mmCIF file of C-alpha atoms in Angstrom:
data_model
loop_
_atom_site.group_PDB
_atom_site.id
_atom_site.type_symbol
_atom_site.label_atom_id
_atom_site.label_comp_id
_atom_site.label_asym_id
_atom_site.label_seq_id
_atom_site.Cartn_x
_atom_site.Cartn_y
_atom_site.Cartn_z
ATOM 1 C CA UNK A 1 -6.742 -3.285 26.258
ATOM 2 C CA UNK A 2 -6.758 -3.662 22.316
ATOM 3 C CA UNK A 3 -8.257 -4.667 20.550
ATOM 4 C CA UNK A 4 -11.103 -2.255 21.332
ATOM 5 C CA UNK A 5 -14.717 -2.712 20.755
ATOM 6 C CA UNK A 6 -16.775 -1.892 17.887
ATOM 7 C CA UNK A 7 -18.040 1.730 17.804
ATOM 8 C CA UNK A 8 -21.779 2.576 18.088
ATOM 9 C CA UNK A 9 -22.632 5.502 15.921
ATOM 10 C CA UNK A 10 -26.078 6.320 15.177
ATOM 11 C CA UNK A 11 -27.230 2.637 16.431
ATOM 12 C CA UNK A 12 -24.722 1.110 14.202
ATOM 13 C CA UNK A 13 -22.119 -1.209 14.826
ATOM 14 C CA UNK A 14 -18.656 0.078 13.154
ATOM 15 C CA UNK A 15 -15.073 -1.434 13.717
ATOM 16 C CA UNK A 16 -12.495 0.765 14.806
ATOM 17 C CA UNK A 17 -10.448 -0.134 11.602
ATOM 18 C CA UNK A 18 -13.293 0.515 9.408
ATOM 19 C CA UNK A 19 -13.898 3.691 11.414
ATOM 20 C CA UNK A 20 -10.132 4.778 10.477
ATOM 21 C CA UNK A 21 -10.648 3.665 7.141
ATOM 22 C CA UNK A 22 -13.802 5.878 6.263
ATOM 23 C CA UNK A 23 -12.226 9.057 8.377
ATOM 24 C CA UNK A 24 -8.492 8.443 6.152
ATOM 25 C CA UNK A 25 -10.464 8.480 3.285
ATOM 26 C CA UNK A 26 -12.631 11.472 3.582
ATOM 27 C CA UNK A 27 -9.283 13.067 4.303
ATOM 28 C CA UNK A 28 -7.395 11.854 1.373
ATOM 29 C CA UNK A 29 -9.883 13.072 -0.734
ATOM 30 C CA UNK A 30 -10.095 16.550 0.339
ATOM 31 C CA UNK A 31 -6.069 17.033 0.238
ATOM 32 C CA UNK A 32 -6.117 15.166 -3.332
ATOM 33 C CA UNK A 33 -8.873 17.854 -4.356
ATOM 34 C CA UNK A 34 -6.612 20.871 -2.954
ATOM 35 C CA UNK A 35 -3.151 19.184 -4.629
ATOM 36 C CA UNK A 36 -5.282 18.596 -7.817
ATOM 37 C CA UNK A 37 -6.910 22.093 -8.033
ATOM 38 C CA UNK A 38 -3.096 23.947 -7.397
ATOM 39 C CA UNK A 39 -1.888 22.460 -10.235
ATOM 40 C CA UNK A 40 -4.826 22.991 -12.300
ATOM 41 C CA UNK A 41 -5.444 19.105 -12.741
ATOM 42 C CA UNK A 42 -8.820 19.195 -12.164
ATOM 43 C CA UNK A 43 -10.690 17.049 -14.709
ATOM 44 C CA UNK A 44 -12.841 14.100 -15.781
ATOM 45 C CA UNK A 45 -9.679 11.935 -16.043
ATOM 46 C CA UNK A 46 -8.679 12.092 -12.597
ATOM 47 C CA UNK A 47 -12.100 10.751 -11.668
ATOM 48 C CA UNK A 48 -11.667 7.337 -13.812
ATOM 49 C CA UNK A 49 -8.005 7.493 -12.680
ATOM 50 C CA UNK A 50 -8.821 7.332 -9.199
ATOM 51 C CA UNK A 51 -11.569 4.564 -9.560
ATOM 52 C CA UNK A 52 -8.650 2.607 -11.633
ATOM 53 C CA UNK A 53 -6.230 3.253 -8.971
ATOM 54 C CA UNK A 54 -8.804 2.029 -6.136
ATOM 55 C CA UNK A 55 -9.721 -1.376 -8.469
ATOM 56 C CA UNK A 56 -5.824 -1.613 -8.347
ATOM 57 C CA UNK A 57 -5.436 -1.196 -4.904
ATOM 58 C CA UNK A 58 -7.903 -3.834 -3.868
ATOM 59 C CA UNK A 59 -7.240 -6.174 -6.285
ATOM 60 C CA UNK A 60 -3.543 -6.033 -5.273
ATOM 61 C CA UNK A 61 -3.955 -6.303 -1.762
ATOM 62 C CA UNK A 62 -6.159 -9.692 -1.766
ATOM 63 C CA UNK A 63 -3.712 -10.806 -4.418
ATOM 64 C CA UNK A 64 -0.511 -10.340 -2.276
ATOM 65 C CA UNK A 65 -2.686 -11.609 0.984
ATOM 66 C CA UNK A 66 -3.341 -14.818 -0.654
ATOM 67 C CA UNK A 67 0.151 -15.122 -1.746
ATOM 68 C CA UNK A 68 1.145 -14.940 1.679
ATOM 69 C CA UNK A 69 -1.098 -17.426 2.739
ATOM 70 C CA UNK A 70 -0.896 -19.704 -0.162
ATOM 71 C CA UNK A 71 1.181 -22.482 1.464
ATOM 72 C CA UNK A 72 -1.605 -22.315 4.570
ATOM 73 C CA UNK A 73 -4.095 -22.866 1.735
ATOM 74 C CA UNK A 74 -2.609 -25.653 0.179
ATOM 75 C CA UNK A 75 -2.046 -27.832 3.829
ATOM 76 C CA UNK A 76 -5.651 -27.103 4.444
ATOM 77 C CA UNK A 77 -6.727 -28.528 0.771
ATOM 78 C CA UNK A 78 -4.972 -31.352 1.491
ATOM 79 C CA UNK A 79 -6.268 -31.978 4.649
ATOM 80 C CA UNK A 80 -9.761 -31.798 3.333
ATOM 81 C CA UNK A 81 -9.221 -33.966 0.452
ATOM 82 C CA UNK A 82 -7.523 -36.852 3.087
ATOM 83 C CA UNK A 83 -11.340 -36.635 4.702
ATOM 84 C CA UNK A 84 -14.068 -37.340 2.160
ATOM 85 C CA UNK A 85 -16.759 -37.125 4.591
ATOM 86 C CA UNK A 86 -16.195 -33.554 5.189
ATOM 87 C CA UNK A 87 -15.142 -32.499 1.239
ATOM 88 C CA UNK A 88 -18.001 -29.714 -0.005
ATOM 89 C CA UNK A 89 -17.916 -27.104 -2.169
ATOM 90 C CA UNK A 90 -18.802 -24.462 0.780
ATOM 91 C CA UNK A 91 -15.907 -26.142 2.962
ATOM 92 C CA UNK A 92 -13.964 -25.447 -0.132
ATOM 93 C CA UNK A 93 -15.076 -21.922 -0.793
ATOM 94 C CA UNK A 94 -14.353 -20.932 2.777
ATOM 95 C CA UNK A 95 -10.545 -22.130 2.692
ATOM 96 C CA UNK A 96 -9.965 -20.001 -0.141
ATOM 97 C CA UNK A 97 -12.012 -16.685 0.991
ATOM 98 C CA UNK A 98 -10.064 -17.385 4.789
ATOM 99 C CA UNK A 99 -6.776 -17.122 3.250
ATOM 100 C CA UNK A 100 -7.989 -14.623 0.274
ATOM 101 C CA UNK A 101 -10.163 -12.102 2.096
ATOM 102 C CA UNK A 102 -7.765 -10.313 3.899
ATOM 103 C CA UNK A 103 -5.520 -7.320 2.429
ATOM 104 C CA UNK A 104 -1.683 -6.203 2.168
ATOM 105 C CA UNK A 105 -0.431 -2.999 1.978
ATOM 106 C CA UNK A 106 2.321 -3.339 -0.272
ATOM 107 C CA UNK A 107 0.178 -5.467 -2.784
ATOM 108 C CA UNK A 108 -2.451 -2.386 -2.304
ATOM 109 C CA UNK A 109 0.366 -0.085 -3.013
ATOM 110 C CA UNK A 110 1.654 -1.775 -6.401
ATOM 111 C CA UNK A 111 -1.667 -2.581 -7.338
ATOM 112 C CA UNK A 112 -2.663 1.417 -7.348
ATOM 113 C CA UNK A 113 0.749 2.626 -9.087
ATOM 114 C CA UNK A 114 0.658 -0.211 -11.425
ATOM 115 C CA UNK A 115 -3.244 1.485 -12.244
ATOM 116 C CA UNK A 116 -2.256 4.631 -12.474
ATOM 117 C CA UNK A 117 0.674 4.262 -14.901
ATOM 118 C CA UNK A 118 -1.895 1.574 -17.433
ATOM 119 C CA UNK A 119 -4.507 4.074 -17.103
ATOM 120 C CA UNK A 120 -2.163 7.627 -17.823
ATOM 121 C CA UNK A 121 -0.031 5.861 -20.901
ATOM 122 C CA UNK A 122 -3.596 4.309 -22.451
ATOM 123 C CA UNK A 123 -4.943 7.919 -22.110
ATOM 124 C CA UNK A 124 -1.595 9.499 -23.242
ATOM 125 C CA UNK A 125 -1.304 11.750 -20.017
ATOM 126 C CA UNK A 126 1.928 12.431 -18.478
ATOM 127 C CA UNK A 127 2.816 9.644 -16.155
ATOM 128 C CA UNK A 128 4.681 10.857 -13.532
ATOM 129 C CA UNK A 129 3.118 14.407 -13.314
ATOM 130 C CA UNK A 130 -0.068 12.535 -12.418
ATOM 131 C CA UNK A 131 1.787 10.499 -9.929
ATOM 132 C CA UNK A 132 2.829 13.542 -8.014
ATOM 133 C CA UNK A 133 -0.922 13.554 -6.912
ATOM 134 C CA UNK A 134 -1.078 10.142 -5.731
ATOM 135 C CA UNK A 135 2.032 9.755 -3.721
ATOM 136 C CA UNK A 136 1.312 12.015 -0.817
ATOM 137 C CA UNK A 137 -2.105 9.876 -0.480
ATOM 138 C CA UNK A 138 -0.155 6.845 0.000
ATOM 139 C CA UNK A 139 1.563 7.389 3.511
ATOM 140 C CA UNK A 140 -1.381 9.648 4.473
ATOM 141 C CA UNK A 141 -3.965 6.885 3.995
ATOM 142 C CA UNK A 142 -1.358 4.464 5.277
ATOM 143 C CA UNK A 143 -1.233 6.816 8.894
ATOM 144 C CA UNK A 144 -4.939 6.047 9.232
ATOM 145 C CA UNK A 145 -4.563 2.487 8.482
ATOM 146 C CA UNK A 146 -2.197 1.653 10.678
ATOM 147 C CA UNK A 147 -3.995 3.360 13.245
ATOM 148 C CA UNK A 148 -7.037 1.291 12.703
ATOM 149 C CA UNK A 149 -4.576 -1.360 13.032
ATOM 150 C CA UNK A 150 -3.664 -0.670 16.379
ATOM 151 C CA UNK A 151 -7.410 -0.402 17.102
ATOM 152 C CA UNK A 152 -8.006 -3.573 15.810
ATOM 153 C CA UNK A 153 -5.563 -5.373 17.681
ATOM 154 C CA UNK A 154 -3.774 -6.694 14.383
ATOM 155 C CA UNK A 155 -0.270 -6.349 12.922
ATOM 156 C CA UNK A 156 1.123 -6.065 16.390
ATOM 157 C CA UNK A 157 4.256 -5.977 17.690
ATOM 158 C CA UNK A 158 6.745 -8.106 19.581
ATOM 159 C CA UNK A 159 6.291 -8.833 23.326
ATOM 160 C CA UNK A 160 7.864 -5.582 25.031
ATOM 161 C CA UNK A 161 8.091 -4.109 28.432
ATOM 162 C CA UNK A 162 6.982 -0.925 27.067
ATOM 163 C CA UNK A 163 3.786 -1.367 25.046
ATOM 164 C CA UNK A 164 0.020 -1.787 25.558
ATOM 165 C CA UNK A 165 -1.992 -5.181 26.921
ATOM 166 C CA UNK A 166 -2.911 -6.853 23.718
ATOM 167 C CA UNK A 167 -5.719 -9.641 24.253
ATOM 168 C CA UNK A 168 -5.117 -12.361 21.594
ATOM 169 C CA UNK A 169 -8.267 -14.519 20.624
ATOM 170 C CA UNK A 170 -7.632 -17.186 23.019
ATOM 171 C CA UNK A 171 -8.083 -14.835 25.670
ATOM 172 C CA UNK A 172 -4.160 -14.684 26.679
ATOM 173 C CA UNK A 173 -2.987 -11.195 27.546
ATOM 174 C CA UNK A 174 0.522 -10.311 26.118
ATOM 175 C CA UNK A 175 2.104 -6.705 26.426
ATOM 176 C CA UNK A 176 3.187 -5.960 22.877
ATOM 177 C CA UNK A 177 5.034 -3.328 21.671
ATOM 178 C CA UNK A 178 2.950 -0.013 19.610
ATOM 179 C CA UNK A 179 4.533 -0.790 16.282
ATOM 180 C CA UNK A 180 1.254 -0.154 14.475
ATOM 181 C CA UNK A 181 1.584 3.862 16.390
ATOM 182 C CA UNK A 182 5.227 3.915 15.246
ATOM 183 C CA UNK A 183 4.891 3.183 11.435
ATOM 184 C CA UNK A 184 1.710 5.475 11.747
ATOM 185 C CA UNK A 185 4.100 8.228 12.708
ATOM 186 C CA UNK A 186 6.780 7.860 10.724
ATOM 187 C CA UNK A 187 4.028 7.547 7.585
ATOM 188 C CA UNK A 188 2.359 11.036 8.920
ATOM 189 C CA UNK A 189 6.102 12.769 8.572
ATOM 190 C CA UNK A 190 6.851 11.095 4.948
ATOM 191 C CA UNK A 191 3.368 12.549 4.242
ATOM 192 C CA UNK A 192 4.320 15.843 5.274
ATOM 193 C CA UNK A 193 8.148 15.974 3.786
ATOM 194 C CA UNK A 194 6.071 14.758 0.422
ATOM 195 C CA UNK A 195 3.530 17.383 0.594
ATOM 196 C CA UNK A 196 5.940 20.157 1.113
ATOM 197 C CA UNK A 197 8.045 19.122 -1.826
ATOM 198 C CA UNK A 198 4.685 19.160 -3.683
ATOM 199 C CA UNK A 199 3.426 22.520 -2.587
ATOM 200 C CA UNK A 200 7.097 24.033 -3.404
ATOM 201 C CA UNK A 201 7.285 22.146 -6.807
ATOM 202 C CA UNK A 202 10.193 20.401 -5.303
ATOM 203 C CA UNK A 203 11.337 17.405 -7.208
ATOM 204 C CA UNK A 204 8.266 17.508 -9.350
ATOM 205 C CA UNK A 205 7.519 14.450 -11.221
ATOM 206 C CA UNK A 206 9.799 12.875 -8.575
ATOM 207 C CA UNK A 207 7.990 12.479 -5.529
ATOM 208 C CA UNK A 208 7.794 8.636 -6.198
ATOM 209 C CA UNK A 209 10.867 8.423 -6.072
ATOM 210 C CA UNK A 210 11.265 9.906 -2.546
ATOM 211 C CA UNK A 211 8.672 7.684 -1.285
ATOM 212 C CA UNK A 212 10.613 4.263 -2.803
ATOM 213 C CA UNK A 213 13.656 5.715 -1.285
ATOM 214 C CA UNK A 214 11.744 6.199 2.255
ATOM 215 C CA UNK A 215 9.016 3.779 2.857
ATOM 216 C CA UNK A 216 10.893 0.834 2.079
ATOM 217 C CA UNK A 217 13.659 1.732 4.628
ATOM 218 C CA UNK A 218 11.067 2.308 7.385
ATOM 219 C CA UNK A 219 8.967 -0.830 6.695
ATOM 220 C CA UNK A 220 11.968 -3.423 6.380
ATOM 221 C CA UNK A 221 13.094 -1.845 9.777
ATOM 222 C CA UNK A 222 10.040 -1.763 11.620
ATOM 223 C CA UNK A 223 9.471 -5.201 10.181
ATOM 224 C CA UNK A 224 11.774 -6.608 13.181
ATOM 225 C CA UNK A 225 9.409 -5.287 15.603
ATOM 226 C CA UNK A 226 6.526 -7.236 14.568
ATOM 227 C CA UNK A 227 5.230 -9.839 16.549
ATOM 228 C CA UNK A 228 2.301 -11.724 14.169
ATOM 229 C CA UNK A 229 3.248 -14.202 11.418
ATOM 230 C CA UNK A 230 0.483 -13.712 9.511
ATOM 231 C CA UNK A 231 2.474 -11.614 6.843
ATOM 232 C CA UNK A 232 4.475 -14.596 5.599
ATOM 233 C CA UNK A 233 8.444 -15.415 5.490
ATOM 234 C CA UNK A 234 10.844 -16.461 3.442
ATOM 235 C CA UNK A 235 14.297 -17.349 4.861
ATOM 236 C CA UNK A 236 15.471 -14.584 6.871
ATOM 237 C CA UNK A 237 13.118 -12.078 5.924
ATOM 238 C CA UNK A 238 9.409 -11.483 5.786
ATOM 239 C CA UNK A 239 7.261 -10.861 2.755
ATOM 240 C CA UNK A 240 7.007 -7.114 3.091
ATOM 241 C CA UNK A 241 10.911 -6.802 3.796
ATOM 242 C CA UNK A 242 11.570 -8.742 0.452
ATOM 243 C CA UNK A 243 9.153 -6.407 -1.412
ATOM 244 C CA UNK A 244 10.867 -3.296 0.312
ATOM 245 C CA UNK A 245 14.476 -4.482 -0.657
ATOM 246 C CA UNK A 246 13.577 -4.817 -4.262
ATOM 247 C CA UNK A 247 11.507 -1.406 -4.363
ATOM 248 C CA UNK A 248 14.239 0.541 -2.675
ATOM 249 C CA UNK A 249 16.655 -1.091 -5.426
ATOM 250 C CA UNK A 250 14.159 0.147 -7.987
ATOM 251 C CA UNK A 251 14.449 3.836 -6.486
ATOM 252 C CA UNK A 252 18.463 3.629 -6.523
ATOM 253 C CA UNK A 253 18.230 2.707 -10.464
ATOM 254 C CA UNK A 254 15.878 5.010 -10.743
ATOM 255 C CA UNK A 255 18.240 7.589 -9.154
ATOM 256 C CA UNK A 256 21.378 6.872 -10.863
ATOM 257 C CA UNK A 257 20.109 5.560 -14.156
ATOM 258 C CA UNK A 258 16.745 6.904 -15.135
ATOM 259 C CA UNK A 259 17.033 5.955 -18.731
ATOM 260 C CA UNK A 260 16.365 2.492 -17.441
ATOM 261 C CA UNK A 261 13.138 3.112 -16.414
ATOM 262 C CA UNK A 262 12.450 5.196 -19.215
ATOM 263 C CA UNK A 263 10.010 2.723 -20.824
ATOM 264 C CA UNK A 264 7.624 2.791 -17.895
ATOM 265 C CA UNK A 265 7.373 6.615 -17.070
ATOM 266 C CA UNK A 266 8.520 8.132 -20.731
ATOM 267 C CA UNK A 267 6.656 5.814 -23.470
ATOM 268 C CA UNK A 268 8.041 6.590 -26.479
ATOM 269 C CA UNK A 269 5.840 9.252 -28.796
ATOM 270 C CA UNK A 270 5.029 7.759 -32.193
ATOM 271 C CA UNK A 271 6.433 10.137 -34.838
ATOM 272 C CA UNK A 272 4.060 11.361 -37.219
ATOM 273 C CA UNK A 273 4.209 9.480 -40.722
ATOM 274 C CA UNK A 274 5.471 11.678 -43.962
ATOM 275 C CA UNK A 275 4.540 10.770 -47.140
ATOM 276 C CA UNK A 276 7.658 9.830 -49.366
ATOM 277 C CA UNK A 277 8.300 11.306 -52.884
#
């Protein structure tokens, strides 16, 4: 039954999700090193750029999680304010931590991309050439993340005859569709496609475009197979589905009207000043 208990490694209890994240990170670092070496881009800038991407990923993932839980946090704070006897700073802090302590993939993705774009523009490095190094890492790390979700029992699927026995926190066992493994498999296939394009030099400087055209479609569709409500919902779609629509539209615009995104990916270079006679 899912979730699985923690793994015991050398006497240390490690959660399934943490173990998958660490393994995925190590593999991603090895793949990233190979790609950077292949394009002769092993420079000190990559270290600082990667650190900026990690910081952006963490901040973005927490921010988007907090946004999806904003309504719940407001209701909890209102309930707390109406009960004067239990009002304390520690309780308010607990409410904030509960609603901002989680992470959402799309927030991490957007945060990482923004950090890379800002860093490359500030250091006057080619944006898309460096972005090519990171794009294959997005679906690869996501693959391990979704496997971790499956083992941890989060982001579970809808009730289904085909699937696995999921044990909820209240002890109720429900058979659910393994949507985490489906997305993990599709992410890995997407990684292979983008990685092959990278190796063969296909669409050089455009790998992000491929990712933004494909992954939002994957995410939009598999959200219909999700059975958890924590991801947030607005009107008929979930938060991730709305973000998928926006990113896909941006990718289409980039495909047919690349000049519209030129200020982001192709910053204008200042012309050197010349002395006038």
